[in-house]
Backbone as numpy.savetxt, mean C-alpha at the origin, in Angstrom:
# Nx Ny Nz CAx CAy CAz Cx Cy Cz
24.54 1.77 23.86 24.89 0.48 23.30 23.59 -0.26 22.94
23.52 -0.84 21.74 22.31 -1.56 21.33 22.06 -2.77 22.22
20.80 -2.97 22.56 20.41 -4.12 23.37 20.53 -5.39 22.53
21.08 -6.45 23.10 21.27 -7.72 22.39 19.94 -8.21 21.81
19.95 -8.54 20.54 18.76 -9.08 19.89 17.82 -8.03 19.34
17.99 -6.79 19.72 17.13 -5.73 19.24 17.76 -5.14 17.98
17.02 -5.18 16.89 17.53 -4.65 15.63 16.47 -3.72 15.02
16.88 -2.93 14.06 15.94 -2.06 13.37 14.86 -2.91 12.69
15.25 -4.01 12.09 14.29 -4.89 11.42 13.24 -5.45 12.36
13.69 -5.91 13.53 12.74 -6.43 14.53 11.81 -5.33 15.03
12.34 -4.13 15.22 11.51 -3.01 15.67 10.45 -2.65 14.63
10.86 -2.59 13.38 9.92 -2.22 12.32 8.84 -3.30 12.17
9.23 -4.56 12.21 8.24 -5.64 12.13 7.27 -5.59 13.30
7.79 -5.33 14.49 6.91 -5.23 15.67 6.00 -4.01 15.57
6.51 -2.92 15.04 5.69 -1.73 14.85 4.58 -1.99 13.84
4.89 -2.73 12.78 3.88 -3.07 11.79 2.80 -3.97 12.40
3.22 -4.93 13.22 2.25 -5.78 13.91 1.37 -4.95 14.84
2.00 -4.05 15.57 1.26 -3.17 16.48 0.26 -2.31 15.71
0.67 -1.81 14.56 -0.23 -1.00 13.74 -1.45 -1.81 13.31
-1.25 -3.06 12.94 -2.38 -3.91 12.54 -3.30 -4.20 13.73
-2.73 -4.36 14.90 -3.51 -4.70 16.09 -4.22 -3.50 16.70
-3.51 -2.38 16.83 -4.03 -1.24 17.59 -4.33 -0.01 16.74
-3.92 -0.03 15.48 -4.12 1.12 14.61 -2.82 1.87 14.39
-2.63 2.30 13.18 -1.41 3.01 12.79 -1.13 4.20 13.70
-2.17 4.96 14.01 -2.01 6.16 14.83 -1.57 5.85 16.26
-1.70 4.61 16.68 -1.31 4.22 18.04 0.11 3.66 18.12
0.81 3.66 17.01 2.21 3.22 17.03 3.05 4.40 17.52
3.63 4.22 18.69 4.53 5.22 19.27 5.80 4.51 19.71
6.84 5.30 19.93 8.07 4.70 20.43 7.86 4.11 21.82
7.04 4.75 22.63 6.76 4.22 23.97 6.05 2.88 23.90
5.05 2.78 23.04 4.32 1.52 22.90 5.24 0.41 22.40
6.10 0.76 21.49 7.04 -0.22 20.94 8.06 -0.63 22.00
8.54 0.32 22.77 9.50 0.00 23.84 8.87 -0.95 24.86
7.60 -0.72 25.17 6.91 -1.63 26.11 6.86 -3.05 25.55
6.69 -3.20 24.26 6.67 -4.54 23.65 7.97 -5.29 23.87
9.05 -4.55 23.87 10.37 -5.17 24.03 10.90 -5.07 25.46
10.07 -4.49 26.34 10.45 -4.33 27.74 11.78 -3.58 27.88
11.87 -2.48 27.13 13.06 -1.62 27.20 12.60 -0.18 27.39
13.52 0.69 27.69 13.22 2.12 27.79 13.15 2.72 26.38
12.34 3.75 26.24 12.20 4.42 24.93 13.55 4.76 24.32
14.46 5.26 25.16 15.77 5.69 24.67 16.54 4.56 23.99
16.28 3.32 24.38 16.98 2.17 23.77 16.68 2.05 22.28
15.53 2.53 21.86 15.14 2.40 20.46 15.95 3.31 19.54
16.47 4.39 20.10 17.20 5.36 19.28 18.53 4.82 18.77
18.97 3.69 19.26 20.16 3.04 18.71 19.83 2.37 17.38
18.52 2.24 17.07 18.09 1.51 15.87 17.26 2.34 14.90
16.52 3.31 15.42 15.73 4.22 14.58 15.96 5.64 15.08
15.83 6.61 14.18 16.11 8.00 14.54 14.94 8.69 15.23
13.81 8.04 15.27 12.63 8.64 15.89 11.37 8.07 15.28
10.24 8.62 15.65 8.96 8.10 15.18 8.81 8.24 13.66
9.22 9.37 13.12 9.10 9.54 11.66 9.92 8.48 10.92
11.15 8.26 11.36 12.00 7.25 10.74 11.35 5.87 10.85
10.80 5.56 12.01 10.11 4.28 12.19 8.94 4.15 11.21
8.17 5.20 11.06 7.00 5.16 10.17 7.41 5.05 8.70
8.48 5.70 8.33 8.98 5.56 6.96 9.41 4.11 6.72
10.11 3.54 7.66 10.54 2.14 7.53 9.34 1.19 7.48
8.31 1.50 8.26 7.07 0.70 8.20 6.44 0.81 6.82
6.42 2.01 6.27 5.84 2.21 4.94 6.59 1.40 3.89
7.91 1.38 3.98 8.70 0.61 3.02 8.49 -0.89 3.20
8.43 -1.35 4.45 8.16 -2.76 4.72 6.79 -3.15 4.15
5.77 -2.40 4.52 4.42 -2.73 4.08 4.27 -2.59 2.57
4.88 -1.56 2.00 4.83 -1.40 0.55 5.45 -2.59 -0.17
6.55 -3.10 0.38 7.19 -4.28 -0.21 6.32 -5.53 -0.09
5.73 -5.71 1.08 4.84 -6.86 1.27 3.65 -6.78 0.29
3.08 -5.61 0.20 1.89 -5.43 -0.62 2.20 -5.66 -2.10
3.28 -5.08 -2.60 3.58 -5.25 -4.03 3.99 -6.69 -4.33
4.60 -7.39 -3.38 4.91 -8.80 -3.61 3.63 -9.59 -3.85
2.60 -9.31 -3.06 1.32 -10.01 -3.23 0.63 -9.62 -4.52
0.68 -8.34 -4.84 0.05 -7.88 -6.08 0.77 -8.48 -7.29
2.08 -8.44 -7.29 2.86 -8.97 -8.42 2.59 -10.47 -8.61
2.51 -11.20 -7.52 2.22 -12.64 -7.63 0.82 -12.86 -8.20
-0.12 -12.03 -7.80 -1.50 -12.18 -8.30 -1.61 -11.84 -9.77
-0.85 -10.86 -10.23 -0.94 -10.37 -11.60 -0.13 -11.23 -12.58
0.86 -11.95 -12.09 1.78 -12.70 -12.96 1.02 -13.58 -13.96
1.38 -13.40 -15.24 0.80 -14.21 -16.30 -0.58 -13.75 -16.76
-1.06 -12.65 -16.23 -2.39 -12.16 -16.60 -2.26 -10.83 -17.35
-3.27 -10.52 -18.15 -3.33 -9.24 -18.85 -4.76 -8.72 -18.83
-4.89 -7.46 -19.19 -6.20 -6.86 -19.34 -7.04 -6.89 -18.08
-8.32 -7.15 -18.27 -9.25 -7.14 -17.15 -8.89 -8.18 -16.10
-8.41 -9.33 -16.53 -8.02 -10.37 -15.57 -6.87 -9.89 -14.69
-5.90 -9.19 -15.28 -4.79 -8.64 -14.50 -5.28 -7.53 -13.58
-6.15 -6.68 -14.09 -6.71 -5.60 -13.28 -7.45 -6.15 -12.07
-8.27 -7.16 -12.28 -9.02 -7.76 -11.18 -8.09 -8.41 -10.16
-7.03 -9.06 -10.64 -6.06 -9.69 -9.74 -5.30 -8.63 -8.95
-4.89 -7.57 -9.62 -4.20 -6.46 -8.96 -5.09 -5.88 -7.87
-6.31 -5.55 -8.24 -7.25 -4.92 -7.30 -7.59 -5.86 -6.15
-7.77 -7.13 -6.45 -8.10 -8.09 -5.40 -6.98 -8.24 -4.38
-5.74 -8.29 -4.85 -4.60 -8.41 -3.94 -4.44 -7.12 -3.13
-4.66 -6.00 -3.76 -4.60 -4.71 -3.07 -5.62 -4.68 -1.94
-6.85 -5.01 -2.28 -7.95 -4.99 -1.30 -7.69 -5.98 -0.16
-7.26 -7.18 -0.49 -7.00 -8.19 0.54 -5.93 -7.70 1.52
-4.88 -7.09 1.00 -3.83 -6.58 1.88 -4.36 -5.46 2.76
-5.09 -4.53 2.16 -5.61 -3.38 2.91 -6.55 -3.82 4.03
-7.37 -4.82 3.77 -8.34 -5.26 4.77 -7.73 -6.20 5.81
-6.75 -6.98 5.41 -6.11 -7.93 6.32 -5.07 -7.25 7.21
-4.43 -6.22 6.69 -3.36 -5.52 7.41 -3.65 -4.02 7.45
-4.67 -3.62 8.17 -5.08 -2.20 8.14 -4.02 -1.22 8.61
-3.24 -1.59 9.61 -2.20 -0.69 10.10 -1.04 -0.57 9.13
-0.63 -1.71 8.59 0.43 -1.69 7.59 -0.04 -0.90 6.36
-1.28 -1.15 5.95 -1.82 -0.45 4.80 -1.82 1.06 5.04
-2.22 1.48 6.23 -2.20 2.92 6.56 -0.79 3.47 6.42
0.21 2.69 6.79 1.59 3.14 6.66 1.96 3.39 5.20
1.39 2.62 4.28 1.72 2.80 2.86 1.16 4.09 2.29
0.31 4.76 3.04 -0.32 5.98 2.53 0.45 7.25 2.87
1.53 7.13 3.65 2.28 8.34 3.98 3.09 8.79 2.76
3.34 10.07 2.70 4.13 10.61 1.61 5.61 10.40 1.93
6.31 9.77 1.01 7.73 9.53 1.19 8.54 10.57 0.43
9.68 10.90 0.96 10.62 11.78 0.26 10.89 11.17 -1.12
10.89 12.00 -2.15 11.05 11.52 -3.53 12.32 10.70 -3.72
13.44 11.13 -3.16 14.69 10.39 -3.35 14.63 9.04 -2.64
13.99 8.98 -1.49 13.83 7.72 -0.78 12.97 6.76 -1.59
11.88 7.27 -2.13 11.00 6.43 -2.95 11.73 5.93 -4.19
12.54 6.78 -4.79 13.29 6.41 -5.99 14.32 5.34 -5.69
14.94 5.43 -4.50 15.99 4.47 -4.12 15.44 3.16 -3.57
14.17 3.10 -3.26 13.59 1.92 -2.64 13.24 0.86 -3.69
13.79 -0.34 -3.55 13.42 -1.41 -4.50 11.92 -1.70 -4.49
11.29 -1.65 -3.33 9.85 -1.91 -3.24 9.05 -0.86 -3.99
9.44 0.40 -3.86 8.70 1.46 -4.54 8.94 1.41 -6.05
10.18 1.07 -6.46 10.44 0.90 -7.91 9.62 -0.26 -8.46
9.53 -1.33 -7.71 8.75 -2.49 -8.15 7.27 -2.14 -8.23
6.79 -1.35 -7.28 5.40 -0.91 -7.30 5.11 -0.14 -8.59
6.02 0.77 -8.92 5.85 1.55 -10.16 5.89 0.63 -11.38
6.82 -0.30 -11.41 6.95 -1.21 -12.55 5.69 -2.04 -12.75
5.19 -2.63 -11.68 4.00 -3.49 -11.78 2.77 -2.67 -12.15
2.60 -1.52 -11.51 1.42 -0.70 -11.76 1.45 -0.13 -13.17
2.58 0.45 -13.57 2.68 1.02 -14.91 2.61 -0.09 -15.96
3.16 -1.26 -15.67 3.06 -2.38 -16.60 1.62 -2.79 -16.83
0.85 -2.86 -15.76 -0.58 -3.17 -15.87 -1.27 -2.17 -16.78
-0.98 -0.90 -16.59 -1.67 0.14 -17.34 -1.14 0.33 -18.76
0.14 0.04 -18.97 0.68 0.08 -20.34 0.00 -0.97 -21.23
-0.42 -2.07 -20.62 -1.12 -3.11 -21.38 -2.44 -2.60 -21.95
-2.94 -1.49 -21.38 -4.14 -0.85 -21.92 -3.80 0.15 -23.02
-2.52 0.21 -23.42 -2.10 1.10 -24.48 -1.89 2.53 -24.04
-1.68 2.75 -22.76 -1.51 4.11 -22.25 -0.05 4.52 -22.21
0.20 5.77 -22.53 1.51 6.40 -22.41 1.34 7.66 -21.59
2.46 8.28 -21.23 2.39 9.54 -20.49 1.77 10.63 -21.37
1.03 11.56 -20.81 0.73 11.76 -19.40 -0.45 10.91 -18.90
-1.04 10.14 -19.81 -2.21 9.35 -19.43 -1.88 8.28 -18.39
-0.66 7.75 -18.44 -0.27 6.73 -17.45 -0.36 7.27 -16.03
0.16 8.47 -15.82 0.11 9.06 -14.48 -1.34 9.30 -14.06
-2.15 9.79 -14.98 -3.56 10.01 -14.67 -4.27 8.70 -14.33
-3.95 7.65 -15.08 -4.58 6.34 -14.84 -4.12 5.74 -13.51
-2.84 5.92 -13.16 -2.34 5.46 -11.85 -3.11 6.15 -10.74
-3.32 7.45 -10.88 -4.05 8.20 -9.86 -5.51 7.74 -9.77
-6.12 7.46 -10.91 -7.49 6.95 -10.90 -7.55 5.59 -10.22
-6.65 4.69 -10.59 -6.62 3.35 -10.01 -6.40 3.43 -8.50
-5.39 4.17 -8.08 -5.08 4.24 -6.65 -6.22 4.87 -5.86
-6.79 5.95 -6.36 -7.85 6.61 -5.60 -9.11 5.74 -5.54
-9.40 5.01 -6.60 -10.57 4.13 -6.58 -10.36 2.99 -5.58
-9.23 2.32 -5.66 -8.98 1.19 -4.77 -8.86 1.66 -3.32
-8.12 2.73 -3.10 -7.96 3.24 -1.73 -9.30 3.69 -1.17
-10.06 4.42 -1.96 -11.35 4.91 -1.48 -12.29 3.78 -1.11
-12.36 2.78 -1.96 -13.24 1.64 -1.68 -12.80 0.94 -0.40
-11.50 0.67 -0.29 -10.98 -0.05 0.89 -11.17 0.76 2.16
-10.92 2.06 2.09 -11.09 2.91 3.28 -12.54 2.93 3.73
-13.46 3.06 2.80 -14.88 3.07 3.15 -15.34 1.71 3.66
-14.88 0.65 3.01 -15.26 -0.69 3.45 -14.73 -0.99 4.85
-13.47 -0.67 5.09 -12.88 -1.01 6.40 -13.49 -0.19 7.54
-14.02 0.98 7.24 -14.65 1.79 8.29 -16.14 1.50 8.45
-16.66 0.57 7.63 -18.08 0.23 7.72 -19.00 1.29 7.15
-18.46 2.14 6.28 -19.23 3.27 5.77 -20.21 2.92 4.65
-20.11 1.71 4.11 -21.08 1.30 3.09 -22.32 0.77 3.80
-23.35 1.58 3.88 -24.52 1.20 4.65 -25.64 0.57 3.84
-25.61 0.71 2.52 -26.68 0.15 1.70 -26.65 -1.38 1.76
-27.81 -2.02 1.61 -27.85 -3.48 1.72 -27.21 -4.21 0.54
-26.79 -3.53 -0.49 -26.16 -4.18 -1.65 -24.90 -4.91 -1.21
-24.71 -6.10 -1.75 -23.55 -6.93 -1.44 -22.26 -6.22 -1.82
-21.30 -6.16 -0.89 -20.03 -5.47 -1.14 -19.25 -6.10 -2.29
-19.29 -7.42 -2.40 -18.57 -8.09 -3.49 -19.14 -7.72 -4.85
-20.45 -7.62 -4.92 -21.09 -7.24 -6.19 -20.69 -5.82 -6.57
-20.67 -4.92 -5.60 -20.25 -3.54 -5.88 -18.78 -3.49 -6.28
-17.95 -4.27 -5.59 -16.53 -4.34 -5.92 -16.34 -4.81 -7.36
-17.02 -5.88 -7.73 -16.90 -6.41 -9.09 -17.32 -5.37 -10.13
-18.38 -4.63 -9.84 -18.83 -3.58 -10.77 -17.80 -2.46 -10.87
-17.17 -2.12 -9.75 -16.14 -1.08 -9.78 -14.97 -1.50 -10.66
-14.57 -2.76 -10.56 -13.46 -3.26 -11.39 -13.88 -3.27 -12.86
-15.11 -3.69 -13.14 -15.61 -3.64 -14.52 -15.58 -2.22 -15.06
-16.02 -1.26 -14.23 -16.04 0.14 -14.66 -14.62 0.66 -14.91
-13.68 0.28 -14.05 -12.29 0.68 -14.28 -11.77 0.10 -15.59
-12.06 -1.16 -15.84 -11.61 -1.80 -17.07 -12.19 -1.08 -18.29
-13.47 -0.78 -18.27 -14.10 -0.06 -19.39 -13.44 1.31 -19.57
-13.21 2.00 -18.47 -12.58 3.31 -18.54 -11.18 3.22 -19.12
-10.40 2.26 -18.66 -9.03 2.12 -19.15 -8.98 1.71 -20.62
-9.90 0.85 -21.03 -9.94 0.44 -22.45 -10.40 1.57 -23.36
-11.14 2.51 -22.81 -11.69 3.61 -23.60 -11.16 4.95 -23.14
-9.91 4.96 -22.71 -9.31 6.16 -22.16 -9.36 7.30 -23.20
-9.84 8.47 -22.79 -9.89 9.59 -23.74 -8.48 10.05 -24.11
-8.18 10.01 -25.38 -6.85 10.40 -25.87 -6.81 11.88 -26.17
-5.72 12.51 -25.71 -5.52 13.94 -25.98 -4.12 14.16 -26.50
-3.96 15.20 -27.23 -2.62 15.58 -27.70 -1.96 16.42 -26.63
-0.71 16.14 -26.33 0.03 16.95 -25.34 -0.37 16.60 -23.93
0.04 17.39 -22.97 -0.25 17.09 -21.57 -0.86 18.23 -20.89
């Protein structure tokens, strides 16, 4: 029988908070049960297991992140939109490291297709890149370039791996400028 007041939504939110505080890899059903002062088995009335919990965390965090990105990009185009998109992405990744880590898991294709947050992520991201005049297959390539650049920068920054004395903001700004130049001058090819 489900414990009064304990819901899947509350569990997922608490797991996301725990991920931000202790690290994504430290989110376990036992740790979550301790937060609610219940036995591990009580959680199975709300989630099917750790994988299910992590998928739900990914969807929660993905929705939060795209809401911030979409708000930042609204009414902007070109380099201004790119900088707003990237800035909101970076702010979320650095402010919510555990939630951000959850967004990096691979989701089942049908689940991603059915998720409003994932559809919105695709719409906002592809919309940003279509404004650069890109069509398939270049759109997919550009999405991969954008994601790997932003993720790589954020992962290195959050781990303290940038050791050179150069200001991180200056390097970030140059990276966004370089992305903008690349997107505006995307090499066109026939076919895929």
